[in-house]
Amino acid sequence: MIRLYKNEIKALSIFLLPLFIFVILFIFIPVIFVFINSLFRDVTFLGKKFVFLENYIFLAKDYAFWESLKFTLLFITISVPLEIILGLLFAVILNEKIPYRGFIRVCILLPWAIPAVVSARLWELIYSYNYGLANFILLKLGLIEKPVNWLETGVSAFISLVIADIWKTTPFVAIILLAGLQTIPKEIYHQALVDRANFLQRFFKVTLPLLKPVIIVAFLFRTIDAIRIFDLIYVLTKGGPGGATTSLSIYAYEYYLSGDFGYASAISVFLFLVSLAISILYLKLSRFKEETL
Amino acid sequence: MREEKLTKVLLIIATLLAIFFCLFPFLYMLVISFSKSWDIFSLVKLEFTFKNYTEILKDPGFHCMDYIKNSLIISGISAFISVFVATMGAYAISRFQFPFRFSILLFILASSMFPQISIVGFLFKVMVKLNLINTYPALILPYISWNIPISLWIMTSYLSSIPKDLDKSALLDGCSWFQIFIKIILPVAKPGIISAGLLSFLFSFNEFLFALLLTVDYRARTVPVGIVMFQGLHGELPWGSIMAFTTLSLIPVFLIVIFFQKYIIHGVIRSGLKG
Amino acid sequence: MKVKLENISKTYFSLRGKVKALSEINLEIRDREFLVILGPSGCGKTTLLNLIAGIEKPSSGEIYFGEKLVFSDKKNVFVSPKERNIAMVFQNYALYPHMSVFENIAFPLRIQKMDKNIIKKEVEKVAEMLNIKGLLQARPYELSGGEKQRVAIARALVRKPNLFLLDEPLSNLDAQLRLTARTELKTLQKNLKITTIYVTHDQIEAMSLGERIVVMNKGKIEQIGTPEEVYHKPENLFVAKFIGTTPINFFVVEVKSEQSNIYGYLGELKIEVPEEKLHLVKDQKIGIGIRPEDIKTEVEKEDFILTVKVNIIESLGKEYLLHTTYKNYDIKILTKNKFPEKSLIKAGFSKKNLYFFSPE
Ligand SMILES: Nc1ncnc2c1ncn2[C@@H]1O[C@H](COP(=O)(O)OP(=O)(O)OP(=O)(O)O)[C@@H](O)[C@H]1O
Ligand SMILES: [Mg+2]
């Protein structure tokens, strides 16, 4: 229906071609390959054999896989809401007229901007049994009697990961929520002030309801990110102790490492489909509409 | 009025707590990197020294500067190319009426959310076949692709906000589509390009999984892998040296955040919120 | 340069579905003419300019520049905007924000890879002409609306276009500036003798600028004519309503034949429908229009005289607009005299000022 002329088609294809080449070559083809590969038994030195859904059937019966799914979901349900709450607090602070805002913004951005493995290393030292900051402070405050081996027991390792993840990703949530806060018209606040609402009332009756759509977007964005968590765990616990902190990405990685490409692919496909479902939900809810083009 | 004052005091306390929460690991890192011992329990021994820095810089076996150099080159090149390619695509999507343009955009955006682990196996096999393992292209090529979605998102939203009359005017002034792109769109979209470029740079600089599997030694290894692989000479982890290396390698990130915080925040908002 | 449009139509396919922006436009612009396109917002004026400029393509039809065919859907001809040598001034001026005023004006010449010294000379010449020599080093964001508009015109004129298109170039200026800019524009065009198409939704602007006016509505041409023609001989109700300082009075009345003549009955007034307007009668009805300024309150030898009741008086500065009623007709009258509200006054009008339309 829309008629494009020859020179336009030429220009259009030149503008789009590099984009397509890169995206297809290093994102779509690999994804398709993983799909295909997940239908094979593909173990190093043992050769390749088409087994159709066997990997998936095995997956369904794999106790360790379910454990790692359980861990990943638990990790998301605990860390993401905490990040949202803390991020909201940061955003409210950044939105106020306080001095040195530029400096405060830099402080809040820094944890997000550095490599995840670097932040993991910082926290590894903090959690260290013999000479770490965490044990030092808690002992001095008298909250614990003897040093805790943070990364060596299931529960404490889980808590340690959550805290480190919150530190790393809260800034991102804060920025997104700040943008949302700034779209709330000032007049609404003035009205609330006229109605003599105090700070907390203003927050719960005005800010929060108006911010809901942005919070949902931030929530989904973080969920997509958290579901593939790898770097932090790889450095801090390597999935231990005893597999208690094996996320789906770590689990797949272990199979890649062991040379079982077929099964690792099946895990990857599962992870991919879950991510895709959430990202479709995300794109539906985020305010990106065709009219804005 | 009393309530106003109370909220103000609470706000200041909350601000200070937030700053402290964000910064204390960095302060800890700095202190340890400049101390003789990393044992916080024997506070007396926390003496000031440059030893950690001179050690990792003098001994070529650590390859610290190599890692930092590799990271800067790989991130710089991949950010530059991915933003250029994404801006071209964004130009086509925001300026031409063609079938499925919105679907194409969504399709590519969705791919930014794929878990990296799902393709790393394939990438490894391909790079082995191409004999590219442990070279810059092995990382640059996938980084470009993985940065494109976010750059495309930022740039499409930025270009859509540039009035189309500008293009029309240039068209009448005798420009071809490519001249319009180079002479009008690129300069006008500079703030967007800087945002997208910085985010791409940071993502490449911070990426770990690909770098872990596709590099082998100092010739292509990047900072994140270098830091994870950092081993002491005698078994126990040399935290002083690790923190010195960490501090050094974070300098580029710190500089970017300090000088370009506005662009970064705009980029995050455009990529995270609505385009 | 002469420009001819034949059966031009344009349909957009957008998220709203099909939008018919222009249908069956036939139009001839004479060489060196100042043609004004007048119509309400959304009637397709900008679309028409874009099609002439080649920024967009018609869905069907043909466009000729002089004798040369520049667009035809059937013969698959499309001459690109670059080769058409057209200049256009946009509603919001579309100055390049990253270039100085000098670079903005020089841009079209640079694209043609002209010699640097010639470019400098040409830019200075056109800057002189438009009185913006002092602004050449400024950036667009530093300029006022009036200055931006001059720069946009300078950029358009610098490469001596065959055809000059202006899309509501004065609508962003304040009333005072608009007046002076209008006069300047007219003088400029007279001196340069470039064929010009000027788009506006302001009928006063159209009347004072245009040699001919094209009145458009909903993607169609309603009338083409000189300002006098569209004012005094509107071909249909839309034109009559759209042109004039205050909207025309319009009545639908019954017609009856008496002896060999046909009369319309407006209350007790018996108005003869002339021979040549008889085809407008439909279902025993006809539309009659009279402009508020053509109804006199100092009645002398008007053909029709009636008594009206003044309801509301609106002051327009020098004049008053009376909202009156006669029987169950609302009549607006423009007059210099002030009358008390609720008073009954005499009003009159002449046969020669009446317009006849079909009753819809
Ligand atoms: N790119 C487009 N896609 C879809 N519809 C369009 C497009 N451009 C214009 N239209 C529609 O075509 C019609 C005519 O638009 P146009 O811009 O020509 O009006 P206009 O007469 O210039 O109005 P104004 O005086 O407000 O500038 C409008 O209904 C408009 O919504
Ligand atoms: Mg218009």
PDB file of N, CA, C and O in Angstrom, chain A residues 110-169:
ATOM      1  N   LEU A 110      27.430   5.418  40.826  1.00  0.00           N
ATOM      2  CA  LEU A 110      28.674   4.646  40.786  1.00  0.00           C
ATOM      3  C   LEU A 110      28.490   3.127  40.924  1.00  0.00           C
ATOM      4  O   LEU A 110      29.035   2.376  40.124  1.00  0.00           O
ATOM      5  N   PRO A 111      27.744   2.639  41.921  1.00  0.00           N
ATOM      6  CA  PRO A 111      27.623   1.181  42.045  1.00  0.00           C
ATOM      7  C   PRO A 111      27.059   0.535  40.778  1.00  0.00           C
ATOM      8  O   PRO A 111      27.476  -0.551  40.387  1.00  0.00           O
ATOM      9  N   TRP A 112      26.142   1.245  40.123  1.00  0.00           N
ATOM     10  CA  TRP A 112      25.542   0.674  38.917  1.00  0.00           C
ATOM     11  C   TRP A 112      26.531   0.652  37.763  1.00  0.00           C
ATOM     12  O   TRP A 112      26.519  -0.249  36.935  1.00  0.00           O
ATOM     13  N   ALA A 113      27.417   1.675  37.703  1.00  0.00           N
ATOM     14  CA  ALA A 113      28.262   1.838  36.527  1.00  0.00           C
ATOM     15  C   ALA A 113      29.438   0.876  36.480  1.00  0.00           C
ATOM     16  O   ALA A 113      29.994   0.640  35.418  1.00  0.00           O
ATOM     17  N   ILE A 114      29.831   0.302  37.611  1.00  0.00           N
ATOM     18  CA  ILE A 114      31.038  -0.529  37.607  1.00  0.00           C
ATOM     19  C   ILE A 114      30.701  -1.962  37.212  1.00  0.00           C
ATOM     20  O   ILE A 114      29.547  -2.386  37.283  1.00  0.00           O
ATOM     21  N   PRO A 115      31.695  -2.706  36.774  1.00  0.00           N
ATOM     22  CA  PRO A 115      31.438  -4.103  36.387  1.00  0.00           C
ATOM     23  C   PRO A 115      30.873  -4.901  37.562  1.00  0.00           C
ATOM     24  O   PRO A 115      31.299  -4.716  38.708  1.00  0.00           O
ATOM     25  N   ALA A 116      29.935  -5.803  37.261  1.00  0.00           N
ATOM     26  CA  ALA A 116      29.315  -6.600  38.316  1.00  0.00           C
ATOM     27  C   ALA A 116      30.356  -7.448  39.038  1.00  0.00           C
ATOM     28  O   ALA A 116      30.280  -7.627  40.257  1.00  0.00           O
ATOM     29  N   VAL A 117      31.337  -7.944  38.303  1.00  0.00           N
ATOM     30  CA  VAL A 117      32.323  -8.799  38.977  1.00  0.00           C
ATOM     31  C   VAL A 117      33.207  -7.984  39.894  1.00  0.00           C
ATOM     32  O   VAL A 117      33.681  -8.488  40.919  1.00  0.00           O
ATOM     33  N   VAL A 118      33.413  -6.736  39.562  1.00  0.00           N
ATOM     34  CA  VAL A 118      34.199  -5.885  40.457  1.00  0.00           C
ATOM     35  C   VAL A 118      33.434  -5.657  41.760  1.00  0.00           C
ATOM     36  O   VAL A 118      33.987  -5.775  42.855  1.00  0.00           O
ATOM     37  N   SER A 119      32.139  -5.359  41.622  1.00  0.00           N
ATOM     38  CA  SER A 119      31.358  -5.173  42.840  1.00  0.00           C
ATOM     39  C   SER A 119      31.341  -6.472  43.635  1.00  0.00           C
ATOM     40  O   SER A 119      31.392  -6.464  44.863  1.00  0.00           O
ATOM     41  N   ALA A 120      31.300  -7.590  42.936  1.00  0.00           N
ATOM     42  CA  ALA A 120      31.323  -8.875  43.632  1.00  0.00           C
ATOM     43  C   ALA A 120      32.616  -9.037  44.419  1.00  0.00           C
ATOM     44  O   ALA A 120      32.625  -9.506  45.560  1.00  0.00           O
ATOM     45  N   ARG A 121      33.724  -8.623  43.799  1.00  0.00           N
ATOM     46  CA  ARG A 121      35.014  -8.712  44.492  1.00  0.00           C
ATOM     47  C   ARG A 121      35.027  -7.854  45.756  1.00  0.00           C
ATOM     48  O   ARG A 121      35.527  -8.256  46.796  1.00  0.00           O
ATOM     49  N   LEU A 122      34.458  -6.613  45.635  1.00  0.00           N
ATOM     50  CA  LEU A 122      34.399  -5.729  46.807  1.00  0.00           C
ATOM     51  C   LEU A 122      33.627  -6.408  47.923  1.00  0.00           C
ATOM     52  O   LEU A 122      34.041  -6.422  49.079  1.00  0.00           O
ATOM     53  N   TRP A 123      32.510  -7.000  47.574  1.00  0.00           N
ATOM     54  CA  TRP A 123      31.692  -7.642  48.601  1.00  0.00           C
ATOM     55  C   TRP A 123      32.329  -8.927  49.121  1.00  0.00           C
ATOM     56  O   TRP A 123      32.160  -9.284  50.280  1.00  0.00           O
ATOM     57  N   GLU A 124      33.105  -9.582  48.270  1.00  0.00           N
ATOM     58  CA  GLU A 124      33.801 -10.788  48.718  1.00  0.00           C
ATOM     59  C   GLU A 124      34.728 -10.443  49.881  1.00  0.00           C
ATOM     60  O   GLU A 124      34.795 -11.154  50.888  1.00  0.00           O
ATOM     61  N   LEU A 125      35.424  -9.297  49.732  1.00  0.00           N
ATOM     62  CA  LEU A 125      36.318  -8.875  50.806  1.00  0.00           C
ATOM     63  C   LEU A 125      35.515  -8.481  52.049  1.00  0.00           C
ATOM     64  O   LEU A 125      35.892  -8.820  53.176  1.00  0.00           O
ATOM     65  N   ILE A 126      34.395  -7.775  51.825  1.00  0.00           N
ATOM     66  CA  ILE A 126      33.567  -7.362  52.960  1.00  0.00           C
ATOM     67  C   ILE A 126      33.073  -8.590  53.737  1.00  0.00           C
ATOM     68  O   ILE A 126      33.052  -8.600  54.969  1.00  0.00           O
ATOM     69  N   TYR A 127      32.715  -9.653  52.996  1.00  0.00           N
ATOM     70  CA  TYR A 127      32.164 -10.850  53.640  1.00  0.00           C
ATOM     71  C   TYR A 127      33.240 -11.793  54.171  1.00  0.00           C
ATOM     72  O   TYR A 127      32.916 -12.835  54.728  1.00  0.00           O
ATOM     73  N   SER A 128      34.492 -11.435  53.960  1.00  0.00           N
ATOM     74  CA  SER A 128      35.555 -12.386  54.272  1.00  0.00           C
ATOM     75  C   SER A 128      35.527 -12.792  55.767  1.00  0.00           C
ATOM     76  O   SER A 128      35.309 -11.968  56.649  1.00  0.00           O
ATOM     77  N   TYR A 129      35.759 -14.079  56.013  1.00  0.00           N
ATOM     78  CA  TYR A 129      35.608 -14.638  57.361  1.00  0.00           C
ATOM     79  C   TYR A 129      36.623 -14.067  58.343  1.00  0.00           C
ATOM     80  O   TYR A 129      36.279 -13.629  59.427  1.00  0.00           O
ATOM     81  N   ASN A 130      37.868 -14.026  57.906  1.00  0.00           N
ATOM     82  CA  ASN A 130      38.935 -13.668  58.836  1.00  0.00           C
ATOM     83  C   ASN A 130      39.119 -12.177  59.016  1.00  0.00           C
ATOM     84  O   ASN A 130      39.420 -11.715  60.102  1.00  0.00           O
ATOM     85  N   TYR A 131      38.995 -11.433  57.925  1.00  0.00           N
ATOM     86  CA  TYR A 131      39.370 -10.019  58.040  1.00  0.00           C
ATOM     87  C   TYR A 131      38.376  -9.097  57.357  1.00  0.00           C
ATOM     88  O   TYR A 131      38.711  -8.006  56.959  1.00  0.00           O
ATOM     89  N   GLY A 132      37.112  -9.524  57.179  1.00  0.00           N
ATOM     90  CA  GLY A 132      36.135  -8.721  56.443  1.00  0.00           C
ATOM     91  C   GLY A 132      35.465  -7.662  57.296  1.00  0.00           C
ATOM     92  O   GLY A 132      35.379  -7.762  58.514  1.00  0.00           O
ATOM     93  N   LEU A 133      34.958  -6.657  56.602  1.00  0.00           N
ATOM     94  CA  LEU A 133      34.301  -5.534  57.249  1.00  0.00           C
ATOM     95  C   LEU A 133      33.010  -5.960  57.935  1.00  0.00           C
ATOM     96  O   LEU A 133      32.680  -5.496  59.029  1.00  0.00           O
ATOM     97  N   ALA A 134      32.270  -6.878  57.307  1.00  0.00           N
ATOM     98  CA  ALA A 134      30.962  -7.257  57.840  1.00  0.00           C
ATOM     99  C   ALA A 134      31.100  -7.858  59.233  1.00  0.00           C
ATOM    100  O   ALA A 134      30.456  -7.408  60.188  1.00  0.00           O
ATOM    101  N   ASN A 135      31.967  -8.851  59.352  1.00  0.00           N
ATOM    102  CA  ASN A 135      32.168  -9.467  60.663  1.00  0.00           C
ATOM    103  C   ASN A 135      32.706  -8.471  61.663  1.00  0.00           C
ATOM    104  O   ASN A 135      32.297  -8.449  62.825  1.00  0.00           O
ATOM    105  N   PHE A 136      33.622  -7.617  61.213  1.00  0.00           N
ATOM    106  CA  PHE A 136      34.241  -6.627  62.083  1.00  0.00           C
ATOM    107  C   PHE A 136      33.180  -5.741  62.718  1.00  0.00           C
ATOM    108  O   PHE A 136      33.105  -5.610  63.942  1.00  0.00           O
ATOM    109  N   ILE A 137      32.327  -5.156  61.874  1.00  0.00           N
ATOM    110  CA  ILE A 137      31.317  -4.224  62.393  1.00  0.00           C
ATOM    111  C   ILE A 137      30.328  -4.940  63.296  1.00  0.00           C
ATOM    112  O   ILE A 137      30.019  -4.484  64.405  1.00  0.00           O
ATOM    113  N   LEU A 138      29.856  -6.109  62.859  1.00  0.00           N
ATOM    114  CA  LEU A 138      28.846  -6.814  63.648  1.00  0.00           C
ATOM    115  C   LEU A 138      29.410  -7.269  64.991  1.00  0.00           C
ATOM    116  O   LEU A 138      28.721  -7.237  66.006  1.00  0.00           O
ATOM    117  N   LEU A 139      30.675  -7.656  65.000  1.00  0.00           N
ATOM    118  CA  LEU A 139      31.297  -8.047  66.264  1.00  0.00           C
ATOM    119  C   LEU A 139      31.437  -6.853  67.190  1.00  0.00           C
ATOM    120  O   LEU A 139      31.130  -6.918  68.380  1.00  0.00           O
ATOM    121  N   LYS A 140      31.917  -5.732  66.623  1.00  0.00           N
ATOM    122  CA  LYS A 140      32.106  -4.530  67.436  1.00  0.00           C
ATOM    123  C   LYS A 140      30.787  -4.050  68.016  1.00  0.00           C
ATOM    124  O   LYS A 140      30.723  -3.546  69.129  1.00  0.00           O
ATOM    125  N   LEU A 141      29.706  -4.188  67.214  1.00  0.00           N
ATOM    126  CA  LEU A 141      28.402  -3.755  67.690  1.00  0.00           C
ATOM    127  C   LEU A 141      27.791  -4.775  68.639  1.00  0.00           C
ATOM    128  O   LEU A 141      26.735  -4.538  69.228  1.00  0.00           O
ATOM    129  N   GLY A 142      28.431  -5.915  68.751  1.00  0.00           N
ATOM    130  CA  GLY A 142      27.932  -6.953  69.627  1.00  0.00           C
ATOM    131  C   GLY A 142      26.726  -7.697  69.098  1.00  0.00           C
ATOM    132  O   GLY A 142      25.986  -8.332  69.848  1.00  0.00           O
ATOM    133  N   LEU A 143      26.482  -7.619  67.816  1.00  0.00           N
ATOM    134  CA  LEU A 143      25.326  -8.292  67.236  1.00  0.00           C
ATOM    135  C   LEU A 143      25.594  -9.779  67.000  1.00  0.00           C
ATOM    136  O   LEU A 143      24.678 -10.578  66.935  1.00  0.00           O
ATOM    137  N   ILE A 144      26.861 -10.116  66.838  1.00  0.00           N
ATOM    138  CA  ILE A 144      27.222 -11.534  66.739  1.00  0.00           C
ATOM    139  C   ILE A 144      28.345 -11.791  67.728  1.00  0.00           C
ATOM    140  O   ILE A 144      29.075 -10.875  68.105  1.00  0.00           O
ATOM    141  N   GLU A 145      28.478 -13.059  68.150  1.00  0.00           N
ATOM    142  CA  GLU A 145      29.494 -13.348  69.154  1.00  0.00           C
ATOM    143  C   GLU A 145      30.784 -13.854  68.537  1.00  0.00           C
ATOM    144  O   GLU A 145      31.876 -13.572  69.021  1.00  0.00           O
ATOM    145  N   LYS A 146      30.629 -14.635  67.483  1.00  0.00           N
ATOM    146  CA  LYS A 146      31.848 -15.040  66.783  1.00  0.00           C
ATOM    147  C   LYS A 146      31.656 -14.802  65.276  1.00  0.00           C
ATOM    148  O   LYS A 146      30.501 -14.701  64.822  1.00  0.00           O
ATOM    149  N   PRO A 147      32.730 -14.680  64.548  1.00  0.00           N
ATOM    150  CA  PRO A 147      32.629 -14.354  63.115  1.00  0.00           C
ATOM    151  C   PRO A 147      31.712 -15.326  62.365  1.00  0.00           C
ATOM    152  O   PRO A 147      31.661 -16.509  62.696  1.00  0.00           O
ATOM    153  N   VAL A 148      30.980 -14.818  61.391  1.00  0.00           N
ATOM    154  CA  VAL A 148      30.091 -15.652  60.577  1.00  0.00           C
ATOM    155  C   VAL A 148      30.806 -15.983  59.284  1.00  0.00           C
ATOM    156  O   VAL A 148      31.469 -15.130  58.693  1.00  0.00           O
ATOM    157  N   ASN A 149      30.683 -17.192  58.852  1.00  0.00           N
ATOM    158  CA  ASN A 149      31.247 -17.579  57.564  1.00  0.00           C
ATOM    159  C   ASN A 149      30.194 -17.356  56.487  1.00  0.00           C
ATOM    160  O   ASN A 149      29.480 -18.263  56.080  1.00  0.00           O
ATOM    161  N   TRP A 150      30.115 -16.097  56.057  1.00  0.00           N
ATOM    162  CA  TRP A 150      28.973 -15.640  55.266  1.00  0.00           C
ATOM    163  C   TRP A 150      28.672 -16.499  54.047  1.00  0.00           C
ATOM    164  O   TRP A 150      27.522 -16.843  53.784  1.00  0.00           O
ATOM    165  N   LEU A 151      29.698 -16.818  53.275  1.00  0.00           N
ATOM    166  CA  LEU A 151      29.445 -17.469  51.989  1.00  0.00           C
ATOM    167  C   LEU A 151      29.438 -18.985  52.090  1.00  0.00           C
ATOM    168  O   LEU A 151      29.328 -19.670  51.094  1.00  0.00           O
ATOM    169  N   GLU A 152      29.532 -19.508  53.335  1.00  0.00           N
ATOM    170  CA  GLU A 152      29.674 -20.953  53.453  1.00  0.00           C
ATOM    171  C   GLU A 152      28.414 -21.678  53.902  1.00  0.00           C
ATOM    172  O   GLU A 152      28.357 -22.898  53.864  1.00  0.00           O
ATOM    173  N   THR A 153      27.393 -20.957  54.365  1.00  0.00           N
ATOM    174  CA  THR A 153      26.145 -21.650  54.677  1.00  0.00           C
ATOM    175  C   THR A 153      25.046 -21.136  53.759  1.00  0.00           C
ATOM    176  O   THR A 153      25.085 -19.982  53.318  1.00  0.00           O
ATOM    177  N   GLY A 154      24.087 -21.989  53.468  1.00  0.00           N
ATOM    178  CA  GLY A 154      23.044 -21.681  52.469  1.00  0.00           C
ATOM    179  C   GLY A 154      22.345 -20.364  52.723  1.00  0.00           C
ATOM    180  O   GLY A 154      22.326 -19.485  51.855  1.00  0.00           O
ATOM    181  N   VAL A 155      21.819 -20.190  53.934  1.00  0.00           N
ATOM    182  CA  VAL A 155      21.008 -18.999  54.208  1.00  0.00           C
ATOM    183  C   VAL A 155      21.856 -17.732  54.178  1.00  0.00           C
ATOM    184  O   VAL A 155      21.495 -16.738  53.553  1.00  0.00           O
ATOM    185  N   SER A 156      23.015 -17.775  54.845  1.00  0.00           N
ATOM    186  CA  SER A 156      23.822 -16.561  54.891  1.00  0.00           C
ATOM    187  C   SER A 156      24.366 -16.222  53.505  1.00  0.00           C
ATOM    188  O   SER A 156      24.487 -15.051  53.151  1.00  0.00           O
ATOM    189  N   ALA A 157      24.676 -17.247  52.704  1.00  0.00           N
ATOM    190  CA  ALA A 157      25.143 -16.980  51.342  1.00  0.00           C
ATOM    191  C   ALA A 157      24.037 -16.283  50.552  1.00  0.00           C
ATOM    192  O   ALA A 157      24.285 -15.329  49.806  1.00  0.00           O
ATOM    193  N   PHE A 158      22.818 -16.769  50.728  1.00  0.00           N
ATOM    194  CA  PHE A 158      21.674 -16.169  50.038  1.00  0.00           C
ATOM    195  C   PHE A 158      21.525 -14.694  50.427  1.00  0.00           C
ATOM    196  O   PHE A 158      21.421 -13.812  49.557  1.00  0.00           O
ATOM    197  N   ILE A 159      21.581 -14.437  51.740  1.00  0.00           N
ATOM    198  CA  ILE A 159      21.445 -13.056  52.213  1.00  0.00           C
ATOM    199  C   ILE A 159      22.578 -12.192  51.650  1.00  0.00           C
ATOM    200  O   ILE A 159      22.356 -11.069  51.188  1.00  0.00           O
ATOM    201  N   SER A 160      23.786 -12.743  51.685  1.00  0.00           N
ATOM    202  CA  SER A 160      24.929 -11.986  51.173  1.00  0.00           C
ATOM    203  C   SER A 160      24.722 -11.598  49.715  1.00  0.00           C
ATOM    204  O   SER A 160      24.990 -10.461  49.315  1.00  0.00           O
ATOM    205  N   LEU A 161      24.248 -12.542  48.910  1.00  0.00           N
ATOM    206  CA  LEU A 161      24.027 -12.256  47.492  1.00  0.00           C
ATOM    207  C   LEU A 161      22.974 -11.175  47.323  1.00  0.00           C
ATOM    208  O   LEU A 161      23.119 -10.253  46.510  1.00  0.00           O
ATOM    209  N   VAL A 162      21.898 -11.290  48.093  1.00  0.00           N
ATOM    210  CA  VAL A 162      20.812 -10.311  47.965  1.00  0.00           C
ATOM    211  C   VAL A 162      21.330  -8.909  48.286  1.00  0.00           C
ATOM    212  O   VAL A 162      21.078  -7.960  47.539  1.00  0.00           O
ATOM    213  N   ILE A 163      22.103  -8.802  49.373  1.00  0.00           N
ATOM    214  CA  ILE A 163      22.600  -7.473  49.758  1.00  0.00           C
ATOM    215  C   ILE A 163      23.510  -6.911  48.672  1.00  0.00           C
ATOM    216  O   ILE A 163      23.372  -5.753  48.248  1.00  0.00           O
ATOM    217  N   ALA A 164      24.420  -7.732  48.177  1.00  0.00           N
ATOM    218  CA  ALA A 164      25.336  -7.258  47.139  1.00  0.00           C
ATOM    219  C   ALA A 164      24.560  -6.844  45.886  1.00  0.00           C
ATOM    220  O   ALA A 164      24.868  -5.836  45.243  1.00  0.00           O
ATOM    221  N   ASP A 165      23.543  -7.620  45.534  1.00  0.00           N
ATOM    222  CA  ASP A 165      22.745  -7.305  44.343  1.00  0.00           C
ATOM    223  C   ASP A 165      21.965  -6.006  44.540  1.00  0.00           C
ATOM    224  O   ASP A 165      21.859  -5.190  43.618  1.00  0.00           O
ATOM    225  N   ILE A 166      21.430  -5.816  45.743  1.00  0.00           N
ATOM    226  CA  ILE A 166      20.701  -4.572  46.026  1.00  0.00           C
ATOM    227  C   ILE A 166      21.635  -3.379  45.875  1.00  0.00           C
ATOM    228  O   ILE A 166      21.304  -2.374  45.256  1.00  0.00           O
ATOM    229  N   TRP A 167      22.828  -3.532  46.424  1.00  0.00           N
ATOM    230  CA  TRP A 167      23.790  -2.421  46.333  1.00  0.00           C
ATOM    231  C   TRP A 167      24.076  -2.066  44.873  1.00  0.00           C
ATOM    232  O   TRP A 167      24.126  -0.907  44.505  1.00  0.00           O
ATOM    233  N   LYS A 168      24.189  -3.089  44.051  1.00  0.00           N
ATOM    234  CA  LYS A 168      24.583  -2.869  42.661  1.00  0.00           C
ATOM    235  C   LYS A 168      23.454  -2.280  41.815  1.00  0.00           C
ATOM    236  O   LYS A 168      23.683  -1.462  40.933  1.00  0.00           O
ATOM    237  N   THR A 169      22.226  -2.696  42.046  1.00  0.00           N
ATOM    238  CA  THR A 169      21.183  -2.374  41.063  1.00  0.00           C
ATOM    239  C   THR A 169      20.162  -1.349  41.533  1.00  0.00           C
ATOM    240  O   THR A 169      19.392  -0.848  40.720  1.00  0.00           O
TER     241      THR A 169
END
